[in-house]
PDB file of C-alpha atoms in Angstrom:
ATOM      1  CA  UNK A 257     -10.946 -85.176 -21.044  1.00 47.00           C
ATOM      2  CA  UNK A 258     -10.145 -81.321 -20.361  1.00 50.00           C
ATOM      3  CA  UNK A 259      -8.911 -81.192 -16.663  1.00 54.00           C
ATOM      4  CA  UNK A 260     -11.414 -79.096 -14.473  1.00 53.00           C
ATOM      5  CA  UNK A 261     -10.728 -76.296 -12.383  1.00 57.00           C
ATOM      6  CA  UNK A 262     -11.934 -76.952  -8.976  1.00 58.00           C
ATOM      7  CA  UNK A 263     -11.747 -74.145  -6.189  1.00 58.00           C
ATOM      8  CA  UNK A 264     -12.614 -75.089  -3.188  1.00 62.00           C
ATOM      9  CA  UNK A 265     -15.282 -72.717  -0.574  1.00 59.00           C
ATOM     10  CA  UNK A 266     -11.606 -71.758   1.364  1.00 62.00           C
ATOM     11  CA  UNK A 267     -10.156 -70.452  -1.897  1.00 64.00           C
ATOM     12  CA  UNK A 268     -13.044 -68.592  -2.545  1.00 62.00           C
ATOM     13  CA  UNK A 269     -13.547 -66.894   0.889  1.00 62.00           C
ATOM     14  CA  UNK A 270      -9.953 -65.705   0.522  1.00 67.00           C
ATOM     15  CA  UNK A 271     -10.456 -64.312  -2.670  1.00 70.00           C
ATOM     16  CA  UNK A 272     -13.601 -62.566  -2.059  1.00 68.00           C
ATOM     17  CA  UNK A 273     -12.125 -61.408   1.645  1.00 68.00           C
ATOM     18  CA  UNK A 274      -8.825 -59.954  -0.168  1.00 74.00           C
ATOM     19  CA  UNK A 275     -10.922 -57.492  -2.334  1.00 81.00           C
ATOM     20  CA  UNK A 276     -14.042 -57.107  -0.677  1.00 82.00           C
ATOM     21  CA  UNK A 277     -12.823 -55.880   3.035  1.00 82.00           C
ATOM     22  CA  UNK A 278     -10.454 -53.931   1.711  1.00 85.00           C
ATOM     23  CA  UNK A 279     -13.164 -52.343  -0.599  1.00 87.00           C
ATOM     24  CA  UNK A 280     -15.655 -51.357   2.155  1.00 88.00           C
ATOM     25  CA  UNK A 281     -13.000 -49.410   4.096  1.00 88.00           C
ATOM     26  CA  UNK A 282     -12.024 -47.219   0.971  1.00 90.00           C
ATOM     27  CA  UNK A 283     -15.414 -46.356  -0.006  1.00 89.00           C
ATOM     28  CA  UNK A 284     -16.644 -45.420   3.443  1.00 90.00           C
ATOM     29  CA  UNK A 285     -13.643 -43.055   3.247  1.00 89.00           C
ATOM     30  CA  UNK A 286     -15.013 -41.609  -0.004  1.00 89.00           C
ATOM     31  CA  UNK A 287     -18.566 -41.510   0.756  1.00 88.00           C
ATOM     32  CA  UNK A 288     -18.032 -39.533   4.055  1.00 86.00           C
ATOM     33  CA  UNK A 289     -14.410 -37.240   2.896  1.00 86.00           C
ATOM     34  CA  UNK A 290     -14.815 -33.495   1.754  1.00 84.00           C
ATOM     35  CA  UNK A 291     -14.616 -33.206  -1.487  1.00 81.00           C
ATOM     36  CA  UNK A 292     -15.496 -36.594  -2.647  1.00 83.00           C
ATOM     37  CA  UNK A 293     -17.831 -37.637  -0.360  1.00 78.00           C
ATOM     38  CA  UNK A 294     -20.159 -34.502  -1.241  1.00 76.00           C
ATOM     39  CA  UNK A 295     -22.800 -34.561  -3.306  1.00 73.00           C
ATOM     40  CA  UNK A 296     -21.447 -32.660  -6.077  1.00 77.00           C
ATOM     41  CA  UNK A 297     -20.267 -36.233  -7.207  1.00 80.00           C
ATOM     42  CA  UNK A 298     -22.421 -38.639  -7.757  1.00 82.00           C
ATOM     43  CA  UNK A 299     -22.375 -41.912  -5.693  1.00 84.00           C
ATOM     44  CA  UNK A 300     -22.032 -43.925  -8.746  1.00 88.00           C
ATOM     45  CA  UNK A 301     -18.675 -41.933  -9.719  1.00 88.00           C
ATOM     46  CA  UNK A 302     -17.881 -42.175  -5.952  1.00 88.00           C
ATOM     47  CA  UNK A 303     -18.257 -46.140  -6.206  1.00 88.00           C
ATOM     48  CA  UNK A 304     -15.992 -46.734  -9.407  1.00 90.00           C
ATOM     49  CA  UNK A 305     -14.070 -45.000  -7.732  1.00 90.00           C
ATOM     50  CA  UNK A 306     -13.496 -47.409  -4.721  1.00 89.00           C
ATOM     51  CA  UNK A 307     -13.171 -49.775  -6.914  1.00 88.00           C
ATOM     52  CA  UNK A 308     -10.655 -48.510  -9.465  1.00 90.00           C
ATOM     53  CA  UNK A 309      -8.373 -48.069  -5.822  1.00 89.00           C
ATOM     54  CA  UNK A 310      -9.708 -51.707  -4.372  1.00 88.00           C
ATOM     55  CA  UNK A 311      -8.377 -52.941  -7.634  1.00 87.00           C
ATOM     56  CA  UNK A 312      -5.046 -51.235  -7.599  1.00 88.00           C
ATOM     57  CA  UNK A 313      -4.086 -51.619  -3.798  1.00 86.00           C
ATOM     58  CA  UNK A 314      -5.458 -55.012  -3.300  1.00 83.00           C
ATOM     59  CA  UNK A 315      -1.923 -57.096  -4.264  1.00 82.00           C
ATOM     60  CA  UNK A 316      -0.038 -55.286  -2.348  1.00 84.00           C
ATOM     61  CA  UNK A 317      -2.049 -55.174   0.631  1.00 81.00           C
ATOM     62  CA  UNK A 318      -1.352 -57.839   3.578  1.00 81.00           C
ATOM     63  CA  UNK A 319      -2.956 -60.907   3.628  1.00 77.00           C
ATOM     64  CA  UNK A 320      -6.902 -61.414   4.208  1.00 75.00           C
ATOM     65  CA  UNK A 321      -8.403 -63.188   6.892  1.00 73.00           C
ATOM     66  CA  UNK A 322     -10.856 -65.968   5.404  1.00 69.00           C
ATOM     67  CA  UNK A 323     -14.258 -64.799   5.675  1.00 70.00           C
ATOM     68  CA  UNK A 324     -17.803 -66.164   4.535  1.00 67.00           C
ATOM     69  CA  UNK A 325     -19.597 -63.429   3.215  1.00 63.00           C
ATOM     70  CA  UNK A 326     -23.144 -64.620   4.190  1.00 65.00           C
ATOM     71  CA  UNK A 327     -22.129 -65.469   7.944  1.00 71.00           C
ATOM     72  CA  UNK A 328     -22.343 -63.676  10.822  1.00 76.00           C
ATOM     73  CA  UNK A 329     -18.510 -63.066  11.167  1.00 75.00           C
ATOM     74  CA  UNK A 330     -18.019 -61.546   7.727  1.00 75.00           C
ATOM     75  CA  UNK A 331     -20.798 -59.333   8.338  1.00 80.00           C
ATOM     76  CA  UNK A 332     -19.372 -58.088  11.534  1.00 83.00           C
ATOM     77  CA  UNK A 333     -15.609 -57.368   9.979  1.00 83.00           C
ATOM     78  CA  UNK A 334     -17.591 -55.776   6.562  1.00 83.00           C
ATOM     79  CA  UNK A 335     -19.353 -53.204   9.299  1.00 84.00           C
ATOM     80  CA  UNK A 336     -15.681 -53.052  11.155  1.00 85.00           C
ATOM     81  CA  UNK A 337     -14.632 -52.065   8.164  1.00 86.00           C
ATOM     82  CA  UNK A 338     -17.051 -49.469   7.303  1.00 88.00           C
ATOM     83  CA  UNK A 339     -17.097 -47.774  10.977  1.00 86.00           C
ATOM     84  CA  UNK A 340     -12.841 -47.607  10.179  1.00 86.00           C
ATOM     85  CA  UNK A 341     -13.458 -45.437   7.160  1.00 87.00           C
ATOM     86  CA  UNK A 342     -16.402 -43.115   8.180  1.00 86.00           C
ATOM     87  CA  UNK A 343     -14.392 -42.363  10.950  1.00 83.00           C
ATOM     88  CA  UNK A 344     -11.262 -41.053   8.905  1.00 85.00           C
ATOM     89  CA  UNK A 345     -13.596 -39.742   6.717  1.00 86.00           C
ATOM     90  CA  UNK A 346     -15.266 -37.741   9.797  1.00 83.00           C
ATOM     91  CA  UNK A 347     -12.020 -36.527  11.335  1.00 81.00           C
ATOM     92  CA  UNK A 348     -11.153 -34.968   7.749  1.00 84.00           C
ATOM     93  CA  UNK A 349     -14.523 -33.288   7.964  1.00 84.00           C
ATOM     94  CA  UNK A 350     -13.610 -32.037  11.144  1.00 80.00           C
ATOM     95  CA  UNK A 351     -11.219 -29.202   9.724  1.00 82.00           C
ATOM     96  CA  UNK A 352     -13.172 -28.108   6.488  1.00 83.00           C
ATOM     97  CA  UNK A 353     -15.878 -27.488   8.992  1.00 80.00           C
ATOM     98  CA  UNK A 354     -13.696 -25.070  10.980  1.00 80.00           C
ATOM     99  CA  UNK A 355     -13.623 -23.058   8.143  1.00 81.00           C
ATOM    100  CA  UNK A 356     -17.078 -23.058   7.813  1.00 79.00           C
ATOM    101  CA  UNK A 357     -17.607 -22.060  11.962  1.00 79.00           C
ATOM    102  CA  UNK A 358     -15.054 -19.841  11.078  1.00 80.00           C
ATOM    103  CA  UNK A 359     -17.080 -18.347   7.798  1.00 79.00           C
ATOM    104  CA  UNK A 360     -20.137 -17.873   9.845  1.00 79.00           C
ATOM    105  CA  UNK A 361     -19.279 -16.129  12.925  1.00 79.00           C
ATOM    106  CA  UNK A 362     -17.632 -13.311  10.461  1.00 79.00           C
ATOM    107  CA  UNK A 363     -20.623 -13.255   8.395  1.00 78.00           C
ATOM    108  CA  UNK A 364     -22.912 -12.678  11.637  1.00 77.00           C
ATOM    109  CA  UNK A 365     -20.197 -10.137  12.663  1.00 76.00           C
ATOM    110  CA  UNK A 366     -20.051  -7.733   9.784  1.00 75.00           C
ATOM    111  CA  UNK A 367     -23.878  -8.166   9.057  1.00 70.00           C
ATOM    112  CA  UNK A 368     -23.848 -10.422   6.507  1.00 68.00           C
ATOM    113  CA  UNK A 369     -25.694 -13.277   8.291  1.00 62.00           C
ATOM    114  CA  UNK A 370     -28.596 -12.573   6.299  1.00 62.00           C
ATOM    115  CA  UNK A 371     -26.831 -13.490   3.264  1.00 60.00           C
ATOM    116  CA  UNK A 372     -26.703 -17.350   2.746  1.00 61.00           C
ATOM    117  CA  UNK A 373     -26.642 -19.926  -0.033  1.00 58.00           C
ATOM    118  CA  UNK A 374     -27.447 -23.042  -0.371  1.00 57.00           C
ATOM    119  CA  UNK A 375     -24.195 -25.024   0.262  1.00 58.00           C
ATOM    120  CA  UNK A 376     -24.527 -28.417  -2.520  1.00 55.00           C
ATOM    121  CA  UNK A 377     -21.871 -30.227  -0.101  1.00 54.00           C
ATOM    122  CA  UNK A 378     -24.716 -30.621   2.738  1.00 56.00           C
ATOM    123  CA  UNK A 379     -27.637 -29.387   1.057  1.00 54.00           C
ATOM    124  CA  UNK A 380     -28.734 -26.450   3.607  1.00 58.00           C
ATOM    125  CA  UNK A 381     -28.256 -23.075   3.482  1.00 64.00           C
ATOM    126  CA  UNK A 382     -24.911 -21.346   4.906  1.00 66.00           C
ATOM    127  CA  UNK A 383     -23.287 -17.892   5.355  1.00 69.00           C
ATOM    128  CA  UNK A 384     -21.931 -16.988   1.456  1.00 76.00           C
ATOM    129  CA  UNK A 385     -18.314 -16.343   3.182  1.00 78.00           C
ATOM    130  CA  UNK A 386     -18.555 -19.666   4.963  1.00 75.00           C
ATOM    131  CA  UNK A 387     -19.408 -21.114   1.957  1.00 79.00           C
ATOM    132  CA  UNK A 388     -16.461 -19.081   0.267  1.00 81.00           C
ATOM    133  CA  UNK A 389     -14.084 -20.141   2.841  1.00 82.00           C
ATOM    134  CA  UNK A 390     -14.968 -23.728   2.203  1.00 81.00           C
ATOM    135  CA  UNK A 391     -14.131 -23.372  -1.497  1.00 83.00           C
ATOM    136  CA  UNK A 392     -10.760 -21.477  -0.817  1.00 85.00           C
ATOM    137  CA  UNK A 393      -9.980 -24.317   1.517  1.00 85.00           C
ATOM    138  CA  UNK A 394     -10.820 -26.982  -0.862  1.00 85.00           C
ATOM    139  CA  UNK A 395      -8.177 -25.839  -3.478  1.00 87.00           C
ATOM    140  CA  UNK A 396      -5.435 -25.129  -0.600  1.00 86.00           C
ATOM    141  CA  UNK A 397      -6.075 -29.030  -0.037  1.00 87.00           C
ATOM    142  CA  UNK A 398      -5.812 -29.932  -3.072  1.00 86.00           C
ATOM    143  CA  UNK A 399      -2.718 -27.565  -4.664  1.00 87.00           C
ATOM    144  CA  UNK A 400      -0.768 -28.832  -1.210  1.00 86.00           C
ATOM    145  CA  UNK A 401      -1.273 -32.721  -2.410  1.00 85.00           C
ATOM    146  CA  UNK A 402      -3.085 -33.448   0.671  1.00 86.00           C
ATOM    147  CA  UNK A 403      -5.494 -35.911  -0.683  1.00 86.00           C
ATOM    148  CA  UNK A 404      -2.547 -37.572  -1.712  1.00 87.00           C
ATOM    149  CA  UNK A 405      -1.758 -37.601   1.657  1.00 87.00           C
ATOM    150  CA  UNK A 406      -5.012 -38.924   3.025  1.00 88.00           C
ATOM    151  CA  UNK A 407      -4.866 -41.994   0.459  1.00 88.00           C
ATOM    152  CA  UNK A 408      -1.206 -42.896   1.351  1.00 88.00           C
ATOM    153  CA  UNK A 409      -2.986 -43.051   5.298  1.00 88.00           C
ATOM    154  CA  UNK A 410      -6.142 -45.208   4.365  1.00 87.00           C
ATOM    155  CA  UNK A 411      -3.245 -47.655   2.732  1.00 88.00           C
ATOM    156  CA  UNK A 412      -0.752 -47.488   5.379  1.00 87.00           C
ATOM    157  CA  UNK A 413      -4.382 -48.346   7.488  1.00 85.00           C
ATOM    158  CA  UNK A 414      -4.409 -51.879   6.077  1.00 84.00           C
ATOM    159  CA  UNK A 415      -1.000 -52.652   7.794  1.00 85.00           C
ATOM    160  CA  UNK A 416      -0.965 -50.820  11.228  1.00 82.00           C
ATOM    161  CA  UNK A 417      -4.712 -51.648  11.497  1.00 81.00           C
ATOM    162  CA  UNK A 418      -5.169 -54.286   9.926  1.00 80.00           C
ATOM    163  CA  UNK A 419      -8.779 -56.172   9.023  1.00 76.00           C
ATOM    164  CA  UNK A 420      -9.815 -57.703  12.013  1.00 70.00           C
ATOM    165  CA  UNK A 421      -8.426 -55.172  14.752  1.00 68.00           C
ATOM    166  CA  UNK A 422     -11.073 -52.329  15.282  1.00 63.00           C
ATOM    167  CA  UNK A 423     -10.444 -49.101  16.351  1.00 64.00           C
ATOM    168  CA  UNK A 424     -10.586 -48.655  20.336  1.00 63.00           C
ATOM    169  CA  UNK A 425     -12.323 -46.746  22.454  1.00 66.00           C
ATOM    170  CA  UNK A 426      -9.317 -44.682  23.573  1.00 66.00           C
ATOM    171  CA  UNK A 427      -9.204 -44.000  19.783  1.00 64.00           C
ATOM    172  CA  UNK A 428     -12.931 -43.078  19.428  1.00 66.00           C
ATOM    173  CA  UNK A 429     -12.392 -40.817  22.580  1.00 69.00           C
ATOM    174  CA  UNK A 430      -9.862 -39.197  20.725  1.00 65.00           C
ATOM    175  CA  UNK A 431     -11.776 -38.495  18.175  1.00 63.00           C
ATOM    176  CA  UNK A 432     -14.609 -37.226  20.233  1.00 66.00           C
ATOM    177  CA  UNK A 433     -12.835 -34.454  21.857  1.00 68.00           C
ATOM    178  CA  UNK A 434     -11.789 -33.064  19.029  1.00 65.00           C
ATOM    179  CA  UNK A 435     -14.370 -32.057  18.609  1.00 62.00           C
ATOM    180  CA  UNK A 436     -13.986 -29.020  20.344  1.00 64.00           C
ATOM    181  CA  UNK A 437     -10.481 -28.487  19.010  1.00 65.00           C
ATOM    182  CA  UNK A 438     -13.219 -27.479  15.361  1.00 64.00           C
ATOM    183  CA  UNK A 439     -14.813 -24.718  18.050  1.00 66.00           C
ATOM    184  CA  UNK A 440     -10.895 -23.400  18.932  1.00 71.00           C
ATOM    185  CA  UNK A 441      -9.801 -23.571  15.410  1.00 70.00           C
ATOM    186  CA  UNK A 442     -12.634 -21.869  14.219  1.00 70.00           C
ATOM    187  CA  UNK A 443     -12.315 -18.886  17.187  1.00 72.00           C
ATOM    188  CA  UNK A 444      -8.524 -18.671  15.979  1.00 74.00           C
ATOM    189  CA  UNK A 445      -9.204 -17.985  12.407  1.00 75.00           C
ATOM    190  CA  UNK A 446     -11.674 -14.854  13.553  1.00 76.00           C
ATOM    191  CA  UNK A 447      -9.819 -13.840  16.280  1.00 77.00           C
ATOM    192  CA  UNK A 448      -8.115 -11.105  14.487  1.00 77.00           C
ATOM    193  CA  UNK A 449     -11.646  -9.967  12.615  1.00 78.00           C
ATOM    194  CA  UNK A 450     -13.819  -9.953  15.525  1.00 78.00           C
ATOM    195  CA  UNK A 451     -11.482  -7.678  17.157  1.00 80.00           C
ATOM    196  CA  UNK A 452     -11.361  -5.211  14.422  1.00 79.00           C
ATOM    197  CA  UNK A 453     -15.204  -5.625  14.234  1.00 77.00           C
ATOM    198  CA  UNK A 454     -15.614  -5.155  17.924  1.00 79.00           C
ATOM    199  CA  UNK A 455     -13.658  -1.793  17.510  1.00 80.00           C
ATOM    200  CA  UNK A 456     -16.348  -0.674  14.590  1.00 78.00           C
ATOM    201  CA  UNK A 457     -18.563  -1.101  16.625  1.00 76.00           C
ATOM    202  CA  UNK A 458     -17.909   0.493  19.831  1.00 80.00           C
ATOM    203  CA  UNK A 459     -17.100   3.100  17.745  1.00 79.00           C
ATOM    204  CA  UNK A 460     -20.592   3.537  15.909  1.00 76.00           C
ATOM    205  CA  UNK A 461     -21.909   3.396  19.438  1.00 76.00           C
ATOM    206  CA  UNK A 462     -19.698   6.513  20.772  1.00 79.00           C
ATOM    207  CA  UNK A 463     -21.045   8.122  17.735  1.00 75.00           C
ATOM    208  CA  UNK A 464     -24.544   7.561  18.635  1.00 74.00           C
ATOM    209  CA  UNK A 465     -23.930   8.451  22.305  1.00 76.00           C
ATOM    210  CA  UNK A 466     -22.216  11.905  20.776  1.00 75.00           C
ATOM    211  CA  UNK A 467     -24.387  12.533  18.219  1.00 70.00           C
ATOM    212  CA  UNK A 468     -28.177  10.763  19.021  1.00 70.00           C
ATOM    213  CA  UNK A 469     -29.957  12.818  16.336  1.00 69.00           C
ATOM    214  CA  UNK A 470     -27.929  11.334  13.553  1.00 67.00           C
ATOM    215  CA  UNK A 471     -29.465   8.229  12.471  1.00 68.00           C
ATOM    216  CA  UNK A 472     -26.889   5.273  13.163  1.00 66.00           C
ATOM    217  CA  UNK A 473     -28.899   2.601  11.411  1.00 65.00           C
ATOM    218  CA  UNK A 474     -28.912   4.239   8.009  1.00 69.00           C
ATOM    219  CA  UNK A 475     -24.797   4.588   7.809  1.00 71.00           C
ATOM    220  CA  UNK A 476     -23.811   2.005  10.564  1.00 69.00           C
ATOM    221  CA  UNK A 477     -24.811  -0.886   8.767  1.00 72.00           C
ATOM    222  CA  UNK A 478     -23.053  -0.273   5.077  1.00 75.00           C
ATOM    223  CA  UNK A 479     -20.125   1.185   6.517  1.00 76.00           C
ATOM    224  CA  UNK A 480     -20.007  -2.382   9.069  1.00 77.00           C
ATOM    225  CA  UNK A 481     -20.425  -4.228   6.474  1.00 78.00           C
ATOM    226  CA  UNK A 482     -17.649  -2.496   4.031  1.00 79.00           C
ATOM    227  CA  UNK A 483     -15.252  -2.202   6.464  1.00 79.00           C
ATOM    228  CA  UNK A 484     -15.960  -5.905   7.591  1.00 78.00           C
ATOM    229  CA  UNK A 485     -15.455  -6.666   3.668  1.00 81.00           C
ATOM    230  CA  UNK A 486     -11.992  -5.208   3.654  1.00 82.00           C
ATOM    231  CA  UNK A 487     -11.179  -6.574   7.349  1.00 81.00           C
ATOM    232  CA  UNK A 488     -11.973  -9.954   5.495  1.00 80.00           C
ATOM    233  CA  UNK A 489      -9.418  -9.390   2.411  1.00 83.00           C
ATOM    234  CA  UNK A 490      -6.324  -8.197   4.721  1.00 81.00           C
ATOM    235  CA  UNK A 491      -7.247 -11.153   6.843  1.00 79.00           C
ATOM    236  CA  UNK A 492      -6.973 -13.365   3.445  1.00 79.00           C
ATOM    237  CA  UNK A 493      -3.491 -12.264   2.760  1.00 78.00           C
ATOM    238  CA  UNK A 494      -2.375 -14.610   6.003  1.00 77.00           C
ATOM    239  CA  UNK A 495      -4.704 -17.483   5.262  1.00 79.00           C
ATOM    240  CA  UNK A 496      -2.223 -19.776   4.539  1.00 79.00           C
ATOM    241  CA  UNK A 497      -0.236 -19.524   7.744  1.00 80.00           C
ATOM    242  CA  UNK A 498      -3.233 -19.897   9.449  1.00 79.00           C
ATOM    243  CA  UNK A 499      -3.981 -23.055   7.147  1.00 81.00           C
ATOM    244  CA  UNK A 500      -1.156 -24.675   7.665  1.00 82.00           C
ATOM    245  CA  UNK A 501      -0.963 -25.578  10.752  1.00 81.00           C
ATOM    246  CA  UNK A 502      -4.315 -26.839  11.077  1.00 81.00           C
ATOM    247  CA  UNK A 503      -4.156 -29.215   8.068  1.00 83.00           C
ATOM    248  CA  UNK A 504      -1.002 -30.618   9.921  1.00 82.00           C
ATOM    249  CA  UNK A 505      -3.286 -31.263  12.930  1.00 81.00           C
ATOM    250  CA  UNK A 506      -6.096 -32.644  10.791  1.00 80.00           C
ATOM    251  CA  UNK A 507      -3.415 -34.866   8.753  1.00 83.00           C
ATOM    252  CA  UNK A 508      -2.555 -35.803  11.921  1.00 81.00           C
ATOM    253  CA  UNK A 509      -5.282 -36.820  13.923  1.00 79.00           C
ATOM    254  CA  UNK A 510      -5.667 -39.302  10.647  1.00 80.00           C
ATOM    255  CA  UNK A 511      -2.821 -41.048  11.375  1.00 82.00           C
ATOM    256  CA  UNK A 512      -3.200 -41.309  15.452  1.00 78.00           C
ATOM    257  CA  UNK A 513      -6.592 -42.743  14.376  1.00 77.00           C
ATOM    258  CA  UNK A 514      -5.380 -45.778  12.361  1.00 77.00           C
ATOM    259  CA  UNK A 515      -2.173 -45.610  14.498  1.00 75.00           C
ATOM    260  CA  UNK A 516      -0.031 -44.822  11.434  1.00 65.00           C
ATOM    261  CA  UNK A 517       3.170 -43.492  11.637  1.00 65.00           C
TER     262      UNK A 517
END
């Protein structure tokens, strides 16, 4: 007789825990990440994608603790496991929308406000230079390897946090208030536009006080928004300094997250 294979439910658990929990982390990562997580890619592409990772990381990941899928305690580390990665995922979202903050207030600035599109990553309708910041920003990430980055992170996450350990509250806190470090970043990017805008202005209003017959609204708005056009491309020329500096941040608000090194 041909020997049969018998696996027993404990050999099964571990095998199922040692890809799936591992695979609900990743793609929470890449459903809620720029970039990925948008909905220029389609979930399904989004999913293989997971998976393609899950299948690559998974042997040299740590070990598994032995879970039962259909019991109350897998469920509870599978939604562990998903809160981990949607929160990565939202701290990375965290500095593309800085850019966008950053975008808008300019656009409101120089009169352009009026002008939106609608933005595919989160299907409503922004300020076109928020939208065009948001692109420039996407292929600073990119050309600087920081998605690279990002996955070396979620893969370091498996051994400083491992499955089983949730993130604390001190950790969630963290998270929380930087919030308004998005608001400062933002205000730091347009710092040096609003103050060249603020000085068109005030000077289109001593015009107006000098001269009240000549009608301010028929030349005040083009020349705002041309001169808020060109205010825009010298500020370009130092975007990367200012980028920088807040990727490092972002990178590394990651890392305190999962308590990475």
């Amino acid at each position: 007789m041909e020997p049969v294979l018998a696996l027993t439910d404990t050999q099964i658990s571990t095998w199922v825990a040692a890809f799936m929990l591992p695979l609900f982390r990743i793609g929470a990562l890449l459903m809620t990440m720029p970039m990925i997580g948008t909905a220029l890619v389609p979930k399904r592409v989004r999913l293989y994608l997971a998976l393609a990772i899950t299948v690559v990381v998974a042997p040299s990941l740590p070990a598994m603790p032995a879970v039962n899928a259909l019991d109350l305690s897998g469920l509870l580390l599978i939604a562990q496991q998903i809160l981990i990665g949607a929160g990565m995922g939202l701290s990375l979202q965290l500095f593309f929308q800085a850019f966008v903050i950053a975008g808008q207030i300019i656009g409101i600035q120089m009169g352009m406000g009026f002008a939106s599109m609608v933005d595919p990553v989160n299907g409503v309708s922004v300020a076109t230079i928020g939208q065009f910041l948001t692109m420039l920003v996407t292929l600073l990430f990119l050309a600087m390897n920081a998605h690279l980055v990002v996955f070396e992170i979620l893969i370091e996450s498996f051994t400083t946090l491992p499955v089983g350990q949730g993130i604390s509250t001190a950790d969630i806190w963290l998270l929380v208030m930087r919030l308004g470090w998005v608001l400062g970043a933002a205000l730091v990017l347009v710092l040096p536009a609003i103050a060249a805008l603020l000085v068109v202005n005030i000077a289109m209003g001593v015009m107006t006080r000098a001269a009240p017959q000549l009608n301010i609204f028929s030349i005040g708005f083009p020349l705002t928004l041309v001169l808020g056009m060109v205010i825009l491309w010298i500020t370009l020329g130092d975007i990367l300094n200012q980028y920088q500096p807040l990727a490092v941040d972002a990178l590394q608000l990651l890392r305190d997250l999962v308590k990475a090194r």
